[in-house]
Coordinates of C-alpha atoms in Angstrom, one line a residue:
Chain A
M266 CA 91.1 356.7 115.0
K267 CA 90.2 358.1 118.3
P268 CA 87.0 360.0 117.6
T269 CA 85.9 360.7 121.2
L270 CA 89.3 362.1 122.2
I271 CA 89.6 364.4 119.3
G272 CA 86.0 365.5 119.6
V273 CA 86.5 366.6 123.2
T274 CA 89.6 368.6 122.2
C275 CA 87.8 370.3 119.4
L276 CA 85.0 371.3 121.7
M277 CA 87.3 372.6 124.3
L278 CA 89.2 374.7 121.9
G279 CA 86.2 375.8 119.9
A280 CA 83.5 376.4 122.4
G281 CA 85.4 378.5 124.9
A282 CA 83.2 379.4 127.8
A283 CA 80.2 377.2 127.1
V284 CA 80.5 374.8 130.0
A285 CA 77.2 373.1 129.7
E286 CA 77.5 372.4 126.0
T287 CA 76.5 368.9 124.8
A288 CA 78.8 367.3 122.3
P289 CA 77.1 365.9 119.1
Q290 CA 77.6 362.3 120.1
A291 CA 76.3 362.9 123.6
V292 CA 72.9 364.4 122.5
E293 CA 70.0 362.4 123.9
Y294 CA 67.1 361.9 121.5
D295 CA 63.8 360.5 122.8
E296 CA 62.1 357.7 120.9
Y297 CA 60.4 360.3 118.6
G298 CA 63.6 362.2 117.9
A299 CA 63.0 365.1 120.3
V300 CA 65.8 366.7 122.4
A301 CA 64.7 368.2 125.7
A302 CA 67.6 370.3 126.9
S303 CA 69.4 373.2 125.2
L304 CA 72.5 371.9 123.4
S305 CA 74.6 375.0 124.4
G306 CA 73.1 375.3 127.9
A307 CA 72.0 378.8 126.9
A308 CA 68.8 380.2 125.4
G309 CA 68.6 380.8 121.7
D310 CA 68.5 384.2 119.9
P311 CA 65.8 384.3 117.2
V312 CA 67.4 387.2 115.4
E313 CA 70.7 385.2 115.0
G314 CA 68.6 382.2 114.1
R315 CA 67.0 384.0 111.3
V316 CA 70.4 384.8 109.8
V317 CA 71.5 381.1 110.1
V318 CA 68.3 379.9 108.4
S319 CA 68.6 382.3 105.4
T320 CA 72.4 382.3 104.9
K321 CA 73.8 379.9 102.3
S322 CA 77.1 379.3 104.2
M323 CA 75.3 378.6 107.5
G324 CA 72.0 376.6 107.8
N325 CA 71.0 377.3 104.2
C326 CA 67.5 376.0 105.2
V327 CA 65.8 378.2 102.6
S328 CA 67.4 376.2 99.9
C329 CA 64.9 373.5 100.7
H330 CA 62.2 375.3 102.7
A331 CA 60.1 378.3 101.8
I332 CA 59.1 380.7 104.6
S333 CA 56.7 383.5 103.8
E334 CA 58.0 385.7 106.6
M335 CA 61.4 385.7 104.8
S336 CA 60.3 387.1 101.5
D337 CA 63.2 389.6 101.6
V338 CA 65.5 386.6 101.0
P339 CA 65.4 385.4 97.4
F340 CA 65.2 381.8 96.1
H341 CA 63.4 379.6 98.5
G342 CA 63.4 375.9 97.6
E343 CA 60.6 373.4 97.6
V344 CA 62.3 370.1 98.6
G345 CA 61.0 370.3 102.2
P346 CA 57.7 371.6 103.5
V347 CA 56.9 375.3 103.9
L348 CA 57.9 376.2 107.4
D349 CA 55.1 378.7 108.0
G350 CA 53.4 377.8 111.3
V351 CA 55.9 375.2 112.1
A352 CA 55.8 376.1 115.8
D353 CA 52.1 375.2 115.9
R354 CA 53.0 371.7 114.6
W355 CA 56.0 370.9 116.8
N356 CA 57.2 372.0 120.3
E357 CA 60.6 373.3 121.1
A358 CA 62.2 369.9 122.0
E359 CA 60.8 368.4 118.8
L360 CA 62.2 371.2 116.7
R361 CA 65.6 370.9 118.4
G362 CA 65.6 367.3 117.5
I363 CA 64.7 368.0 113.9
V364 CA 67.4 370.6 113.5
A365 CA 70.1 368.6 115.3
N366 CA 69.4 365.4 113.5
A367 CA 66.2 365.1 111.4
K368 CA 66.9 361.5 110.7
M369 CA 65.9 360.7 114.3
T370 CA 62.4 362.1 113.6
Y371 CA 62.0 361.2 109.9
D372 CA 63.8 357.9 109.1
G373 CA 65.9 358.3 106.0
T374 CA 65.0 362.0 105.3
I375 CA 66.9 364.0 102.8
M376 CA 67.3 366.8 105.3
P377 CA 70.9 367.0 106.5
S378 CA 71.8 366.4 110.1
F379 CA 73.1 369.7 111.4
Y380 CA 74.5 368.6 114.8
K381 CA 76.3 365.4 114.0
D382 CA 80.0 364.8 113.5
T383 CA 80.6 361.2 112.4
G384 CA 79.2 358.4 110.3
Y385 CA 79.7 360.0 106.9
V386 CA 80.7 358.4 103.5
R387 CA 83.7 360.2 102.0
P388 CA 83.4 363.3 104.2
G389 CA 84.9 366.3 102.5
D390 CA 86.6 369.5 103.7
A391 CA 83.6 371.7 103.4
Y392 CA 82.9 372.4 99.7
T393 CA 86.4 372.0 98.4
G394 CA 85.9 368.5 97.1
K395 CA 89.0 367.4 99.0
A396 CA 89.0 364.9 101.9
A397 CA 88.1 366.1 105.3
K398 CA 91.1 367.1 107.3
V399 CA 89.7 366.2 110.7
A400 CA 87.6 363.5 112.3
P401 CA 85.1 363.9 113.7
L402 CA 84.1 366.8 111.5
P403 CA 82.9 370.1 113.1
P404 CA 79.1 369.8 112.9
L405 CA 77.3 371.9 110.3
L406 CA 76.0 374.2 113.0
T407 CA 77.4 374.9 116.5
A408 CA 75.3 374.1 119.5
Q409 CA 74.4 377.8 119.9
Q410 CA 73.5 378.1 116.3
V411 CA 71.1 375.2 116.7
E412 CA 69.5 376.9 119.7
D413 CA 69.3 380.2 117.7
V414 CA 67.6 378.4 114.8
V415 CA 65.1 376.7 117.2
A416 CA 64.3 380.0 118.8
Y417 CA 63.6 381.5 115.4
L418 CA 61.4 378.5 114.4
M419 CA 59.4 379.0 117.6
T420 CA 58.4 382.4 116.2
L421 CA 56.8 380.8 113.1
K422 CA 53.2 380.6 114.5
E423 CA 50.0 381.1 112.5
E424 CA 47.4 380.3 115.2
Chain W
M254 CA 64.5 387.6 84.3
K255 CA 60.8 387.3 84.9
L256 CA 59.5 386.3 88.3
T257 CA 57.2 383.4 88.1
S258 CA 56.3 380.5 90.3
L259 CA 56.0 376.8 89.7
K260 CA 53.9 374.2 91.4
V261 CA 52.0 376.8 93.3
V262 CA 49.8 375.4 96.1
A263 CA 46.9 377.6 96.8
S264 CA 47.7 378.4 100.5
S265 CA 51.3 379.2 99.8
A266 CA 50.8 380.9 96.5
L267 CA 52.0 384.2 97.7
A268 CA 55.1 382.9 99.5
L269 CA 56.2 380.9 96.5
A270 CA 55.5 383.7 94.0
L271 CA 57.8 385.9 96.0
A272 CA 60.3 383.2 96.7
T273 CA 60.8 381.2 93.6
G274 CA 63.1 383.3 91.5
G275 CA 63.8 381.0 88.5
A276 CA 62.1 381.9 85.3
Q277 CA 59.6 379.4 84.2
A278 CA 60.4 376.5 81.9
D279 CA 58.1 375.3 79.2
Q280 CA 58.1 371.7 80.3
E281 CA 55.7 370.5 77.6
A282 CA 57.8 371.9 74.8
D283 CA 59.3 369.7 72.1
L284 CA 62.8 370.0 70.8
I285 CA 63.5 370.1 67.1
I286 CA 67.0 371.3 66.2
N287 CA 67.5 373.3 63.1
G288 CA 64.0 372.6 62.1
D289 CA 64.8 369.0 61.2
T290 CA 66.4 366.9 63.9
E291 CA 63.8 365.7 66.3
I292 CA 65.0 365.1 69.8
T293 CA 63.2 362.8 72.2
V294 CA 63.2 364.8 75.4
R295 CA 60.7 362.7 77.3
T296 CA 59.9 359.0 77.0
A297 CA 59.1 355.9 79.0
A298 CA 61.7 354.9 81.5
P299 CA 63.8 351.9 80.6
A300 CA 62.7 348.7 82.3
H301 CA 65.7 348.5 84.7
L302 CA 64.7 351.9 86.3
E303 CA 62.3 350.9 89.1
N304 CA 61.6 354.3 90.6
L305 CA 60.7 356.4 87.5
S306 CA 58.0 355.9 84.9
E307 CA 59.1 358.7 82.6
I308 CA 62.6 360.0 81.8
L309 CA 63.1 363.6 80.9
S310 CA 66.0 365.5 79.3
G311 CA 67.5 368.3 81.3
W312 CA 66.4 370.5 78.5
T313 CA 62.8 370.3 79.6
F314 CA 63.7 371.9 83.0
R315 CA 65.5 374.9 81.6
T316 CA 64.0 378.4 81.0
D317 CA 62.5 379.3 77.6
E318 CA 65.5 381.4 76.9
T319 CA 68.0 378.6 77.5
Q320 CA 65.8 376.1 75.7
A321 CA 65.8 378.3 72.6
L322 CA 69.6 378.4 72.4
Q323 CA 69.6 374.7 71.7
M324 CA 67.0 374.9 68.9
D325 CA 69.3 376.3 66.3
D326 CA 73.0 375.6 65.8
F327 CA 73.5 379.3 65.0
D328 CA 72.3 380.2 68.5
N329 CA 74.0 377.3 70.3
P330 CA 77.2 378.6 71.8
G331 CA 78.5 375.0 72.1
M332 CA 78.8 374.7 68.3
I333 CA 81.9 376.9 68.3
F334 CA 83.6 374.3 70.3
V335 CA 82.5 371.6 67.9
D336 CA 84.2 373.6 65.2
Q337 CA 87.3 373.8 67.3
G338 CA 87.0 370.0 67.8
L339 CA 87.1 369.6 64.0
D340 CA 90.4 371.6 63.9
V341 CA 91.9 369.2 66.5
W342 CA 90.6 366.2 64.5
N343 CA 92.5 367.4 61.4
T344 CA 95.7 368.3 63.2
V345 CA 98.7 366.0 62.7
E346 CA 100.4 365.3 66.0
G347 CA 102.8 362.8 67.6
S348 CA 105.6 360.6 66.3
A349 CA 103.4 358.7 63.8
D350 CA 102.7 362.0 62.0
K351 CA 99.0 361.3 61.9
S352 CA 95.7 363.1 62.7
C353 CA 92.5 361.5 63.6
A354 CA 91.4 362.1 60.0
S355 CA 94.3 360.1 58.7
C356 CA 92.7 356.9 59.9
H357 CA 89.0 357.8 60.5
D358 CA 88.4 360.1 57.6
G359 CA 85.6 362.5 58.7
P360 CA 84.1 362.5 62.1
E361 CA 80.8 361.2 60.6
S362 CA 82.6 357.9 60.4
L363 CA 81.9 357.6 64.1
K364 CA 78.2 358.3 63.8
G365 CA 76.2 356.2 66.3
L366 CA 79.1 355.7 68.7
R367 CA 78.0 358.2 71.2
A368 CA 74.6 356.6 71.7
E369 CA 76.2 353.4 73.0
L370 CA 78.9 354.7 75.2
P371 CA 80.2 353.8 77.7
K372 CA 80.6 350.2 76.5
W373 CA 82.6 347.1 77.1
N374 CA 86.0 347.1 75.3
E375 CA 86.9 343.5 74.8
D376 CA 90.6 344.2 74.1
A377 CA 91.0 346.3 77.2
G378 CA 88.8 344.1 79.4
K379 CA 86.9 347.0 80.8
V380 CA 84.2 349.5 80.2
Y381 CA 85.3 352.4 78.0
T382 CA 84.1 355.9 77.7
M383 CA 84.8 358.1 74.6
E384 CA 87.7 359.8 76.3
M385 CA 89.4 356.4 76.9
Y386 CA 89.1 355.5 73.2
I387 CA 90.5 358.9 72.2
N388 CA 93.5 358.6 74.5
D389 CA 94.2 355.0 73.3
C390 CA 94.4 356.3 69.7
R391 CA 96.6 359.2 70.8
T392 CA 99.1 357.1 72.8
E393 CA 99.1 353.8 70.8
R394 CA 98.3 354.9 67.3
M395 CA 99.6 358.5 67.0
G396 CA 102.5 358.5 69.3
A397 CA 101.1 361.5 71.1
E398 CA 100.4 362.3 74.7
A399 CA 97.2 361.4 76.4
Y400 CA 94.9 364.3 77.0
G401 CA 93.7 365.2 80.5
W402 CA 90.1 364.3 80.9
S403 CA 89.0 367.9 81.1
D404 CA 91.4 369.3 78.6
K405 CA 89.7 371.7 76.2
N406 CA 90.9 369.6 73.2
M407 CA 89.5 366.5 74.7
V408 CA 86.1 367.9 75.5
N409 CA 85.9 369.6 72.1
L410 CA 86.7 366.3 70.4
T411 CA 84.0 364.5 72.4
A412 CA 81.5 367.1 71.3
L413 CA 82.5 366.8 67.7
I414 CA 82.1 363.0 67.8
S415 CA 78.9 363.2 69.9
V416 CA 77.1 365.6 67.6
Q417 CA 77.4 363.0 64.8
S418 CA 74.9 360.9 66.7
R419 CA 72.6 363.8 67.6
G420 CA 68.9 362.6 67.5
M421 CA 69.8 358.9 67.9
P422 CA 68.4 357.1 70.9
V423 CA 70.8 356.5 73.8
N424 CA 71.2 352.7 73.9
V425 CA 73.7 351.7 76.5
A426 CA 74.2 347.9 77.2
I427 CA 74.0 347.1 80.9
D428 CA 74.2 343.3 80.7
G429 CA 77.0 340.9 79.7
P430 CA 80.5 341.8 80.7
A431 CA 79.5 345.4 81.5
Q432 CA 77.1 344.3 84.2
S433 CA 79.3 344.4 87.3
T434 CA 80.5 347.9 86.4
W435 CA 76.9 348.9 85.9
E436 CA 76.1 347.5 89.4
Q437 CA 78.9 349.5 90.9
G438 CA 77.6 352.7 89.3
K439 CA 74.1 352.0 90.5
E440 CA 75.3 351.5 94.1
M441 CA 77.1 354.8 93.8
Y442 CA 74.0 356.5 92.6
Y443 CA 72.2 355.6 95.7
T444 CA 75.0 356.2 98.2
R445 CA 74.5 359.2 100.4
Y446 CA 77.9 361.0 100.2
G447 CA 79.5 363.7 102.2
Q448 CA 78.5 365.7 105.3
L449 CA 75.2 366.5 103.8
E450 CA 74.5 362.8 103.2
L451 CA 72.9 363.3 99.8
S452 CA 72.8 360.7 97.0
C453 CA 72.3 361.4 93.3
A454 CA 68.9 359.9 93.8
N455 CA 67.9 362.2 96.6
C456 CA 68.1 365.2 94.3
H457 CA 67.6 363.7 90.8
E458 CA 65.1 360.9 91.4
D459 CA 63.2 361.9 94.6
N460 CA 63.2 365.7 93.9
Y461 CA 63.4 366.3 90.2
D462 CA 61.1 369.2 89.2
N463 CA 61.5 370.7 92.6
Y464 CA 63.5 373.9 93.2
I465 CA 66.5 373.7 95.4
R466 CA 67.3 377.3 96.1
A467 CA 67.4 378.9 92.6
D468 CA 68.0 375.6 90.8
H469 CA 65.2 373.7 89.1
L470 CA 66.3 370.1 89.7
S471 CA 66.3 367.9 86.6
Q472 CA 66.8 364.1 86.5
G473 CA 70.5 364.6 86.1
Q474 CA 70.6 362.9 82.6
I475 CA 73.8 362.9 80.6
N476 CA 72.4 362.6 77.0
G477 CA 73.3 366.2 76.4
F478 CA 77.0 365.9 77.3
P479 CA 79.4 367.5 76.8
T480 CA 77.1 370.5 77.7
Y481 CA 77.7 374.1 77.2
R482 CA 77.0 375.9 80.5
L483 CA 76.1 379.6 80.5
K484 CA 77.7 379.6 83.9
N485 CA 81.3 379.0 82.7
A486 CA 80.9 379.6 78.9
K487 CA 82.5 376.4 77.8
L488 CA 81.8 372.8 77.2
N489 CA 81.8 370.6 80.3
S490 CA 82.5 366.9 80.5
T491 CA 80.2 364.4 82.2
H492 CA 82.8 363.7 84.9
D493 CA 83.3 367.4 85.7
R494 CA 79.6 367.6 86.3
F495 CA 79.6 364.6 88.5
K496 CA 82.5 366.1 90.4
G497 CA 80.6 369.3 91.0
C498 CA 77.5 367.5 92.3
V499 CA 79.5 365.2 94.7
R500 CA 81.5 368.2 95.9
D501 CA 78.2 370.0 96.7
T502 CA 77.3 367.3 99.2
R503 CA 80.4 368.3 101.2
A504 CA 82.1 365.1 100.2
E505 CA 85.5 364.1 98.9
T506 CA 84.9 363.8 95.2
F507 CA 86.3 361.2 92.8
K508 CA 88.6 362.2 90.0
P509 CA 87.4 362.7 86.4
G510 CA 88.5 359.6 84.6
S511 CA 88.5 357.5 87.7
D512 CA 87.1 353.9 87.6
E513 CA 84.4 355.1 89.9
F514 CA 83.2 357.9 87.7
V515 CA 83.4 355.6 84.6
A516 CA 81.1 353.1 86.5
L517 CA 78.8 356.0 87.5
E518 CA 78.7 357.3 83.9
L519 CA 77.7 353.9 82.6
Y520 CA 74.9 353.7 85.1
V521 CA 73.6 357.3 84.6
A522 CA 73.8 356.9 80.8
S523 CA 71.6 353.8 81.1
R524 CA 69.0 355.8 83.0
G525 CA 68.7 357.8 79.8
N526 CA 68.2 354.9 77.4
G527 CA 65.6 356.1 75.0
L528 CA 66.3 359.8 75.2
S529 CA 68.1 361.2 72.2
V530 CA 71.7 362.2 72.1
E531 CA 71.6 366.0 72.4
A532 CA 75.2 367.0 72.6
P533 CA 76.2 369.7 72.8
A534 CA 73.3 370.7 75.0
V535 CA 72.9 374.1 76.5
R536 CA 72.4 374.4 80.3
N537 CA 72.7 377.1 82.9

């Protein structure tokens, strides 16, 4: 297998114009799991981020987290903490790290790693139950989607 | 469906009341089927289970409406398939011109079997599930073709045989020659499969009783299998359920009937040692 090579090709094909984009394996986490720089090189859009957080086929974050502000979206889960006021608890770099790969912040957490493309046991082709067709896998969220989600999370302030 | 909330924390009461859409389950309820068969739906965890103190049937997590369907065989939609299983039992098939009944008489002759399956089969030299016994009888004793693991006739036969043991405590052996298979299943149970990197334990041990989206997570017990699911209006085999859960982690699943799923079945069955056989249970 040549994961790096294929990874680069995917990004070049997939990401088009985003020159400053950081590939999943190149993301730099600090010792607490935070990521300082934008993964896409661009700013996030909180409106898009809200869509990613609430949509099952995208971030599907509400399947584990409740968010009061999102009461228009049915069926919030309770596996993870309620995200109200999350921007009071974490800064942008920390939130980026949690969304990109929460395991760097919380060792062994059940929360999936959304910007990671290798290191899986029996990776599948999305929800088909069949074996993955490519390696590395496309990450669960694109770099820009991660930024959009972070921008949305930064709006969740209570203080 | 009524809108109620579970496990409401004071500060987030409003959020959860709005958010949690599943109707409430009566988790303290007891299950007595047809007014006479008492079902153990909660009991002390077997000694080998380090991380749980109590084991709970999936029935305790379902809504009042779903729970009620299992309390009377006239309401239990799974019983139609048990009847169909009896038709299969009595049907002569294959080159030996025999039906199951030709050798086993009525299905009640297999009472007690479901409670101890899967179990070590000395002749075959491996752990056997009910499906494997049935297929051996078909191919070796009836001269008929093996059923697919999820064939309707297969699932209905397993329901017919299982219901004979309804109310009996699950008592699966995990030591002796079955031990290495059991260890394999245990390892699988704690493996974080797929792109979501979720193990069975992440959902069914660490988070049972929590909601994941609209689903109220149970302990993923198999004492009720095959189960009738309101979702697809038929009986579902244990391995089909496993397959669905593995698929939902964005993983490559194992096949129903595979050695891996047989091992996982043995391990998961043993996590329910002490619960009653409930098949055919009703789930959503």
